[in-house]
PDB file of N, CA and C in Angstrom:
ATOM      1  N   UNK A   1      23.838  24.900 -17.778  1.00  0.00           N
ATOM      2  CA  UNK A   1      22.899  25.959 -18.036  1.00  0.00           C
ATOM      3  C   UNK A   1      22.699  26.772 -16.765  1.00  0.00           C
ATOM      4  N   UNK A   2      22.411  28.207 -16.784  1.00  0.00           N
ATOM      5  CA  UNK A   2      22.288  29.079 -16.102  1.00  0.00           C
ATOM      6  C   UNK A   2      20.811  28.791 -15.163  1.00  0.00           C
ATOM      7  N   UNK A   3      20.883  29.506 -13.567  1.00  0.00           N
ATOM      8  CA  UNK A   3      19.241  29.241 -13.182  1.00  0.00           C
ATOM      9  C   UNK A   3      18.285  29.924 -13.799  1.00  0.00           C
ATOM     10  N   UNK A   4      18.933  30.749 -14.348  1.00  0.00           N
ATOM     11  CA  UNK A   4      17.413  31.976 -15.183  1.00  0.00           C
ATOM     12  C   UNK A   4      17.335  30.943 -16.482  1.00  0.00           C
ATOM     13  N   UNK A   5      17.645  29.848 -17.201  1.00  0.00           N
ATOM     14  CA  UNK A   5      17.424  28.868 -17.864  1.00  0.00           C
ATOM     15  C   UNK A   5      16.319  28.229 -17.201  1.00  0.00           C
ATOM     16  N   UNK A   6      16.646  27.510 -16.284  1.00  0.00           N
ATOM     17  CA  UNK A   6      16.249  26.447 -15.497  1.00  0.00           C
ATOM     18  C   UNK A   6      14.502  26.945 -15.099  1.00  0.00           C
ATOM     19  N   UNK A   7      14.686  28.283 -14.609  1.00  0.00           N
ATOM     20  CA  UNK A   7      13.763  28.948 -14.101  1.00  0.00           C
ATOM     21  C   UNK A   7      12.735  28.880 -15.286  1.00  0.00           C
ATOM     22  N   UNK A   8      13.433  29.843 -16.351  1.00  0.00           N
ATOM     23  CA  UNK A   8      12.069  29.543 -17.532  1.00  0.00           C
ATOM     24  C   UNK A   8      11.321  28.569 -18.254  1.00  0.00           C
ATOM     25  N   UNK A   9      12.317  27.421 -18.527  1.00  0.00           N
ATOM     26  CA  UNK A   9      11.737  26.380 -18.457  1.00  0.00           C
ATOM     27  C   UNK A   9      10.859  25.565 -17.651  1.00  0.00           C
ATOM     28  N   UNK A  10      10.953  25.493 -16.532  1.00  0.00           N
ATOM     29  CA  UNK A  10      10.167  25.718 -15.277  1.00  0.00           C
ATOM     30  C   UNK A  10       8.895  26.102 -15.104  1.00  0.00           C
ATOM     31  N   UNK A  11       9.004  27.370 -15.762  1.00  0.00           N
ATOM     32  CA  UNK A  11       7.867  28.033 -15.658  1.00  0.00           C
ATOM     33  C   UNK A  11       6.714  27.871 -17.176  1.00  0.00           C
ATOM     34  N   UNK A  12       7.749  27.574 -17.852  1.00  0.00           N
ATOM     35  CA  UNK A  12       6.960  26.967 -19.591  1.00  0.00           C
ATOM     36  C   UNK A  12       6.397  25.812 -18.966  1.00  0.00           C
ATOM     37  N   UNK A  13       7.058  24.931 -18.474  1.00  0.00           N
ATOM     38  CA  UNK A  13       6.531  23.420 -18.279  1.00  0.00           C
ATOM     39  C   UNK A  13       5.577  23.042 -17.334  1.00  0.00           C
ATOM     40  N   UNK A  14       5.690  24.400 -16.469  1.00  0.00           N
ATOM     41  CA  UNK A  14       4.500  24.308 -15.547  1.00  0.00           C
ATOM     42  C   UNK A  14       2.934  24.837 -15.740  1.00  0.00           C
ATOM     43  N   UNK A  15       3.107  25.545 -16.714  1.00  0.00           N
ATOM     44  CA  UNK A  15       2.600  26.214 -17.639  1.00  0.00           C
ATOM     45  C   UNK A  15       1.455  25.500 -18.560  1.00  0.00           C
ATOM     46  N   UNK A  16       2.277  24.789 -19.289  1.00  0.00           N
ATOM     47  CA  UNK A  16       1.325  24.002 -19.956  1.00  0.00           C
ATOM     48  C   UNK A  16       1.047  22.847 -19.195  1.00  0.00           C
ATOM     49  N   UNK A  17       1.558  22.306 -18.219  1.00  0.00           N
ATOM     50  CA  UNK A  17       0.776  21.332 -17.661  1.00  0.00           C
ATOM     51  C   UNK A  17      -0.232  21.925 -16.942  1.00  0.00           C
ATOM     52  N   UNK A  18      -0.402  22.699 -17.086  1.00  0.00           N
ATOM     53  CA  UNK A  18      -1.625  23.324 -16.618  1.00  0.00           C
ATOM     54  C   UNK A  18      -2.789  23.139 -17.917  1.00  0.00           C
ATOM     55  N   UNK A  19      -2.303  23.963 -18.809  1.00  0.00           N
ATOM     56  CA  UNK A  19      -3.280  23.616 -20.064  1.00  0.00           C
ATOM     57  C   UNK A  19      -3.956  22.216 -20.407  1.00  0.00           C
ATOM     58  N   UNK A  20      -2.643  21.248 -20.345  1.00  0.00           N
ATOM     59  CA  UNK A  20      -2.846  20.039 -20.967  1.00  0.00           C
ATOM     60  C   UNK A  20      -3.799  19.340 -19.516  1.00  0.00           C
ATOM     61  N   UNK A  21      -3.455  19.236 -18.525  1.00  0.00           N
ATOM     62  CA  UNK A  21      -4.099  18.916 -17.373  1.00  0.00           C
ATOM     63  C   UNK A  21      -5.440  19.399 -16.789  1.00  0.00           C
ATOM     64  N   UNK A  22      -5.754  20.480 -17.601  1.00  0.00           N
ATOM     65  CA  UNK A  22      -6.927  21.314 -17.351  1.00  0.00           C
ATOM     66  C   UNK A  22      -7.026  22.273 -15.842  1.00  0.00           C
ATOM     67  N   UNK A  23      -6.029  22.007 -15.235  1.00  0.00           N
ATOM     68  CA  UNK A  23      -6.027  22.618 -14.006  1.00  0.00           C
ATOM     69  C   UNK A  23      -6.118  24.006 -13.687  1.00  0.00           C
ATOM     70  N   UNK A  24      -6.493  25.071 -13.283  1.00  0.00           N
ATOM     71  CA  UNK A  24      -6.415  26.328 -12.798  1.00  0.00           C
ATOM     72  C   UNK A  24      -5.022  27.196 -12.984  1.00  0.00           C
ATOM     73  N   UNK A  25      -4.705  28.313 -13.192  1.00  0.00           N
ATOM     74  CA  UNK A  25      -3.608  28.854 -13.176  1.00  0.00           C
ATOM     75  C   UNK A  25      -3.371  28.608 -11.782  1.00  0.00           C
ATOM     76  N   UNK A  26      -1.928  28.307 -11.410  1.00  0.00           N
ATOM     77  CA  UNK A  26      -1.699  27.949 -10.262  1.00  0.00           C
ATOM     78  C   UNK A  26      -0.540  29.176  -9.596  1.00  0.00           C
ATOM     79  N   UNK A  27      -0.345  30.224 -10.358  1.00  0.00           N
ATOM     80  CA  UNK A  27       0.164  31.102  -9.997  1.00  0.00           C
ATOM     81  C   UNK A  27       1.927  30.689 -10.712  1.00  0.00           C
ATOM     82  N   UNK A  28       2.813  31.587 -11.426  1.00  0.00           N
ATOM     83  CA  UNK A  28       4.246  31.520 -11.459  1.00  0.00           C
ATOM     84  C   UNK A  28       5.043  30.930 -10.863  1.00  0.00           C
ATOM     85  N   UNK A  29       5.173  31.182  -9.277  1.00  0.00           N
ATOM     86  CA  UNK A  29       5.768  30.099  -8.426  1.00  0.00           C
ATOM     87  C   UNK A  29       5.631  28.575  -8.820  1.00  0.00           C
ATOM     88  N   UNK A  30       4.384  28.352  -8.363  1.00  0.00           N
ATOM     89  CA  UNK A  30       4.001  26.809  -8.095  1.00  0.00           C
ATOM     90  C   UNK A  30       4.198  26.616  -9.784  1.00  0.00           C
ATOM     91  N   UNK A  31       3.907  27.180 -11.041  1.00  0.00           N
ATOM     92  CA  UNK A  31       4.288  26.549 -12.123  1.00  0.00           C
ATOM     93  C   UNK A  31       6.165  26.160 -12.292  1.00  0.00           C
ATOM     94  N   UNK A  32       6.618  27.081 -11.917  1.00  0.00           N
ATOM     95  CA  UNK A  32       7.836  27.049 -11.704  1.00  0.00           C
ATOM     96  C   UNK A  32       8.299  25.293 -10.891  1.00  0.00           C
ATOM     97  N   UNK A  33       7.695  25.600 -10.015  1.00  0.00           N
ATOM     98  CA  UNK A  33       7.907  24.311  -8.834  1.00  0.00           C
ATOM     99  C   UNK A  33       7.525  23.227  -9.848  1.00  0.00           C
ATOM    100  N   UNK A  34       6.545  23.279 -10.321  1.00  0.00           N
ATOM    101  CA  UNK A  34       5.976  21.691 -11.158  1.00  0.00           C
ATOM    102  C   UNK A  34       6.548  21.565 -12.228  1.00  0.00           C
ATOM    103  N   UNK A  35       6.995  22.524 -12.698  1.00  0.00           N
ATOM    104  CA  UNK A  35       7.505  22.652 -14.532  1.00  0.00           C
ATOM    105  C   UNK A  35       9.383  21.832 -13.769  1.00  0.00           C
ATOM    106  N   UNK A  36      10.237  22.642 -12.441  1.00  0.00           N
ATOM    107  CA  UNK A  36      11.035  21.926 -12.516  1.00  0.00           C
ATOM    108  C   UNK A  36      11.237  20.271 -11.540  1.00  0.00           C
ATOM    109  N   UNK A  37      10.149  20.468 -10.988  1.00  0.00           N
ATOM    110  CA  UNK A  37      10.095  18.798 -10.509  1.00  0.00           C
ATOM    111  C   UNK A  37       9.752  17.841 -11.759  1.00  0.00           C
ATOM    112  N   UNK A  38       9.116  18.386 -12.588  1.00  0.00           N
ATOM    113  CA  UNK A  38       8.386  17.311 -14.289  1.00  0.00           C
ATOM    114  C   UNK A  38       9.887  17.196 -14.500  1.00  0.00           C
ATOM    115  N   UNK A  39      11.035  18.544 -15.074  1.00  0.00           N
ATOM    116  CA  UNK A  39      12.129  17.968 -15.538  1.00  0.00           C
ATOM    117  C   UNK A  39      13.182  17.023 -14.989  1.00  0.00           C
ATOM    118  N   UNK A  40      13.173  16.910 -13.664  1.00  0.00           N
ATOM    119  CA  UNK A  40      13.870  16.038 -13.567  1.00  0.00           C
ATOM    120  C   UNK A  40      13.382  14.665 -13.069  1.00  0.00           C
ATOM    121  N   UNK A  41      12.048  14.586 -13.128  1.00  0.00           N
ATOM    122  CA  UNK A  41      11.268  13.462 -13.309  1.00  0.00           C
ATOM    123  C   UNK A  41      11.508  12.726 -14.876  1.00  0.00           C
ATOM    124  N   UNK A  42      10.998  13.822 -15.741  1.00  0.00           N
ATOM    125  CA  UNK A  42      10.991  13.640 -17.118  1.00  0.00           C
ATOM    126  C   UNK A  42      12.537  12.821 -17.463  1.00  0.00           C
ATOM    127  N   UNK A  43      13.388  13.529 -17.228  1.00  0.00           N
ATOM    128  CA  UNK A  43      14.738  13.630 -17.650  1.00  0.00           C
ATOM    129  C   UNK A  43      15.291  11.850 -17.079  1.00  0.00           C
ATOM    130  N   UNK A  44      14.610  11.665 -15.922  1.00  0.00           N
ATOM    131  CA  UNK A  44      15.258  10.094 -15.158  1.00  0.00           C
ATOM    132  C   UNK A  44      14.424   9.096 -16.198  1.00  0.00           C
ATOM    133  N   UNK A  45      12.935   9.496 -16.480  1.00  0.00           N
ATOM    134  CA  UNK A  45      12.413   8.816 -16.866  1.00  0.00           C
ATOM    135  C   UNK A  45      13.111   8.680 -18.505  1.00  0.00           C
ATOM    136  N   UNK A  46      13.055   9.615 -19.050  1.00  0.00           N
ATOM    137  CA  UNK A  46      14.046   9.223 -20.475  1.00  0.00           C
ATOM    138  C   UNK A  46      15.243   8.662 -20.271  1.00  0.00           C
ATOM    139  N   UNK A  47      16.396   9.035 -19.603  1.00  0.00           N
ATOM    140  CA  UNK A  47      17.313   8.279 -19.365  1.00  0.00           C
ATOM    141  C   UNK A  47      17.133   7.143 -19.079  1.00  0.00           C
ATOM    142  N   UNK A  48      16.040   5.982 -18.290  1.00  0.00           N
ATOM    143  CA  UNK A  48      15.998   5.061 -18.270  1.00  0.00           C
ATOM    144  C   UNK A  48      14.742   3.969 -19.606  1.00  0.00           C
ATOM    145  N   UNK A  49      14.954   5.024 -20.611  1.00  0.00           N
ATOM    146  CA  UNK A  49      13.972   4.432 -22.014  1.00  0.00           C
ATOM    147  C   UNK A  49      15.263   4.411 -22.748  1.00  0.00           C
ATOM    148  N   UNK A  50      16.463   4.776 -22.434  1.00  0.00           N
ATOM    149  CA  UNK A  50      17.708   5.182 -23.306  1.00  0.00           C
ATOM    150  C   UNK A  50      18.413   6.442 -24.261  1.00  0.00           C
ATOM    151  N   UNK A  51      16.687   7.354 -24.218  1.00  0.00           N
ATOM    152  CA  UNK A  51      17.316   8.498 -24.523  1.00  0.00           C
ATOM    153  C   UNK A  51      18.311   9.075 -23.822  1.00  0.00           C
ATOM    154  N   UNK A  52      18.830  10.069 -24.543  1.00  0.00           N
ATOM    155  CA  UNK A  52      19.982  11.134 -24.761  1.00  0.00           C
ATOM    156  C   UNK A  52      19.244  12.192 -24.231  1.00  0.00           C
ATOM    157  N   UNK A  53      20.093  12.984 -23.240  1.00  0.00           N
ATOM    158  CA  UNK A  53      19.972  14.438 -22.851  1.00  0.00           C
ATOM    159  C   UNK A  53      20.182  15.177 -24.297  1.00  0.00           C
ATOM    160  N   UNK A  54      20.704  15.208 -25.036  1.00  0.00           N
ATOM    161  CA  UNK A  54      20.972  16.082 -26.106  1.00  0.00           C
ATOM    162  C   UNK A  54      19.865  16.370 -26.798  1.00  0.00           C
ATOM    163  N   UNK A  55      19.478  17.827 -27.117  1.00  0.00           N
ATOM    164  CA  UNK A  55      18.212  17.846 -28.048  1.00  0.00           C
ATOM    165  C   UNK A  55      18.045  19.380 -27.883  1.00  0.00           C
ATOM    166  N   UNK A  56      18.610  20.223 -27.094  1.00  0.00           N
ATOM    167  CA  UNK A  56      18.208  21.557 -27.502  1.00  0.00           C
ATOM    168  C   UNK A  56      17.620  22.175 -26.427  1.00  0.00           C
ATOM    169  N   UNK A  57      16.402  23.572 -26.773  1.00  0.00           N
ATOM    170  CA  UNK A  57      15.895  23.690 -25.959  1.00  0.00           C
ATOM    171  C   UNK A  57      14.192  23.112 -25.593  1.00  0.00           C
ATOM    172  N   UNK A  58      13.621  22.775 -27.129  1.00  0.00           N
ATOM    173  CA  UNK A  58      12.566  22.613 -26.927  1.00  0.00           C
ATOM    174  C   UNK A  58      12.463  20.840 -26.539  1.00  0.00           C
ATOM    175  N   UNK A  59      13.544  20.022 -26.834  1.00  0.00           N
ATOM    176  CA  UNK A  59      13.788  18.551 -26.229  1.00  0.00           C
ATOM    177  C   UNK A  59      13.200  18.913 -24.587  1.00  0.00           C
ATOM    178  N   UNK A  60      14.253  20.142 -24.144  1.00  0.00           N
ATOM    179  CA  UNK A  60      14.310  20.414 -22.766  1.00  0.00           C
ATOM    180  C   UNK A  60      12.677  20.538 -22.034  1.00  0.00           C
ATOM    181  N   UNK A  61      12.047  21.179 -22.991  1.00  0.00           N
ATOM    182  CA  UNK A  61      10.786  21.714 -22.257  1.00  0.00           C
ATOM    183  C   UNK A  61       9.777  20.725 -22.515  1.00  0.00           C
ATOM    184  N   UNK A  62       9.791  19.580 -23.865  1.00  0.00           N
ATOM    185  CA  UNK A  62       9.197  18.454 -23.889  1.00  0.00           C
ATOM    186  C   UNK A  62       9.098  17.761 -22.254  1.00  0.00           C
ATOM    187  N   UNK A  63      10.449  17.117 -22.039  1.00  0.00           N
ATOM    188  CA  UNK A  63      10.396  16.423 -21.112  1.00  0.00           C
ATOM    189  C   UNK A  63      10.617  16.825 -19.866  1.00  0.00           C
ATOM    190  N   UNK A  64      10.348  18.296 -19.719  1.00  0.00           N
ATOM    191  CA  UNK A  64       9.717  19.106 -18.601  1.00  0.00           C
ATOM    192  C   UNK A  64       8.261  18.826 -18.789  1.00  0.00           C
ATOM    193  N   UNK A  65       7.761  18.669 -19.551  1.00  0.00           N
ATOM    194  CA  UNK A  65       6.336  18.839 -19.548  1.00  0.00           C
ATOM    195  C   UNK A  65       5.742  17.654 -19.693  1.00  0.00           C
ATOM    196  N   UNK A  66       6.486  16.541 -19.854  1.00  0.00           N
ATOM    197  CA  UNK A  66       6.480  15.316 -20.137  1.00  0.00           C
ATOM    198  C   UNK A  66       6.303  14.690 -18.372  1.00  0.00           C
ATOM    199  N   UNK A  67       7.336  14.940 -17.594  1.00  0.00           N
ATOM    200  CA  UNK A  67       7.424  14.765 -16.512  1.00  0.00           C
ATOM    201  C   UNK A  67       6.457  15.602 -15.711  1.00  0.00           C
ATOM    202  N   UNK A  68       6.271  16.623 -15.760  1.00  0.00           N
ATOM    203  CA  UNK A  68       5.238  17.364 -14.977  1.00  0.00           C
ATOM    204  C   UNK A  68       3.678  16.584 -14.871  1.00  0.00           C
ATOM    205  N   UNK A  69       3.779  17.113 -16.251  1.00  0.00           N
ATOM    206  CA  UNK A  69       1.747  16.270 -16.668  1.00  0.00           C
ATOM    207  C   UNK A  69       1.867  14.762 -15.562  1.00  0.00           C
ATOM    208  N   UNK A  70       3.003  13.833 -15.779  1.00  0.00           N
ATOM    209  CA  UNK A  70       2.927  12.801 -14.938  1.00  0.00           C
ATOM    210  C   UNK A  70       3.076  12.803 -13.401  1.00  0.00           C
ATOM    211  N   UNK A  71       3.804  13.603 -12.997  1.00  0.00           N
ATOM    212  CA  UNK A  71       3.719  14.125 -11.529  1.00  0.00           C
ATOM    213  C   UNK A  71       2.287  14.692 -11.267  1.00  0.00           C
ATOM    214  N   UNK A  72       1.543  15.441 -12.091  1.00  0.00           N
ATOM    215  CA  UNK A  72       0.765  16.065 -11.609  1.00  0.00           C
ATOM    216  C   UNK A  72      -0.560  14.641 -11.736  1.00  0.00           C
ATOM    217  N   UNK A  73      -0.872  13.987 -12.451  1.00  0.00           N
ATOM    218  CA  UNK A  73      -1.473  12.895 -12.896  1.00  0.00           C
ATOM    219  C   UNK A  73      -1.482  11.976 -11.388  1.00  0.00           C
ATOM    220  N   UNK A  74      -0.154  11.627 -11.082  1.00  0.00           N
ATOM    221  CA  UNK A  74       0.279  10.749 -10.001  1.00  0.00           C
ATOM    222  C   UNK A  74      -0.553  11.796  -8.603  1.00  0.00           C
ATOM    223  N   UNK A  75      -0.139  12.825  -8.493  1.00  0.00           N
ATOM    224  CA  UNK A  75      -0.770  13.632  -7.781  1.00  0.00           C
ATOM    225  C   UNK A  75      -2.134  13.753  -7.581  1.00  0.00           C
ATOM    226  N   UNK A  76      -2.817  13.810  -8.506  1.00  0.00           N
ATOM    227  CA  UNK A  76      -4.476  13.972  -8.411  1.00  0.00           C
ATOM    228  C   UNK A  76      -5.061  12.477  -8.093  1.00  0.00           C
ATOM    229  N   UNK A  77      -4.297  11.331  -8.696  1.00  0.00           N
ATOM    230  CA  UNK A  77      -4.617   9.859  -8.287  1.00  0.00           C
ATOM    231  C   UNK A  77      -4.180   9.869  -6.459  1.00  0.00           C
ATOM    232  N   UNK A  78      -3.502  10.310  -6.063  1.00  0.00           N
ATOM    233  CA  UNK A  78      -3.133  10.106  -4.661  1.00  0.00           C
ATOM    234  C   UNK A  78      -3.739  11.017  -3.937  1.00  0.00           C
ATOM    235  N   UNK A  79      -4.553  12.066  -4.725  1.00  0.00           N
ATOM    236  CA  UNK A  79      -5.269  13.027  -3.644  1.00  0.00           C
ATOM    237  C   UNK A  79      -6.418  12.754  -3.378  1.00  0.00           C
ATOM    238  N   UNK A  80      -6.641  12.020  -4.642  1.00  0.00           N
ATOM    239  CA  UNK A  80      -8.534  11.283  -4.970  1.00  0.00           C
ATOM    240  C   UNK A  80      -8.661  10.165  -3.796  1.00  0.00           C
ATOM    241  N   UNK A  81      -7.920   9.602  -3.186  1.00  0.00           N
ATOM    242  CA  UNK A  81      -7.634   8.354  -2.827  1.00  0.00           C
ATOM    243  C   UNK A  81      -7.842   8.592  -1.380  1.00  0.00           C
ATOM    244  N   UNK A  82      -7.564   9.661  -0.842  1.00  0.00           N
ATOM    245  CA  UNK A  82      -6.957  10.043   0.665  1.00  0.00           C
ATOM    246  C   UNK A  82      -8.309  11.095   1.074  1.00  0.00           C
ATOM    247  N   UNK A  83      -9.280  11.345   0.154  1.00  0.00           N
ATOM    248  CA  UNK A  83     -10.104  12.379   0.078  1.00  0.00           C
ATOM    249  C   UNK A  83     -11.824  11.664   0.288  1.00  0.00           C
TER     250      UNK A  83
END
């Protein structure tokens, strides 16, 4: 897949982990940044439950957003902690 793929998804997944997380708009960039660190969080983490990469585009943005919400989760537990 192309980076202007990668990118929008990215930016979907960062997107709603914002919604679902309740967090602040964090600006395009940084959704971008979290939407594609979730996918390839997401993506290791399914591969090691036994799913299949195969599924399309909205598979894709699931476990972008799947992985994000948990990065960002892991994130607020490690900021609470140090604070």
């Amino acid at each position: 897949m192309g980076i202007i793929w990668w990118l929008i998804v990215g930016l979907i997944a960062g997107w709603l982990t914002g919604k679902i997380m309740g967090g602040g708009g964090k600006g395009a960039l940084m959704d971008i940044v979290i939407g594609l660190v979730g996918a390839v969080l997401g993506g290791f983490l399914m591969r090691m439950l036994g799913f299949s990469g195969e599924g399309g585009m909205i598979y894709t943005i699931l476990v972008a957003v799947l992985g994000a919400v948990i990065l960002t989760w892991i994130f607020r537990k490690a900021s609470a902690k140090t604070a």
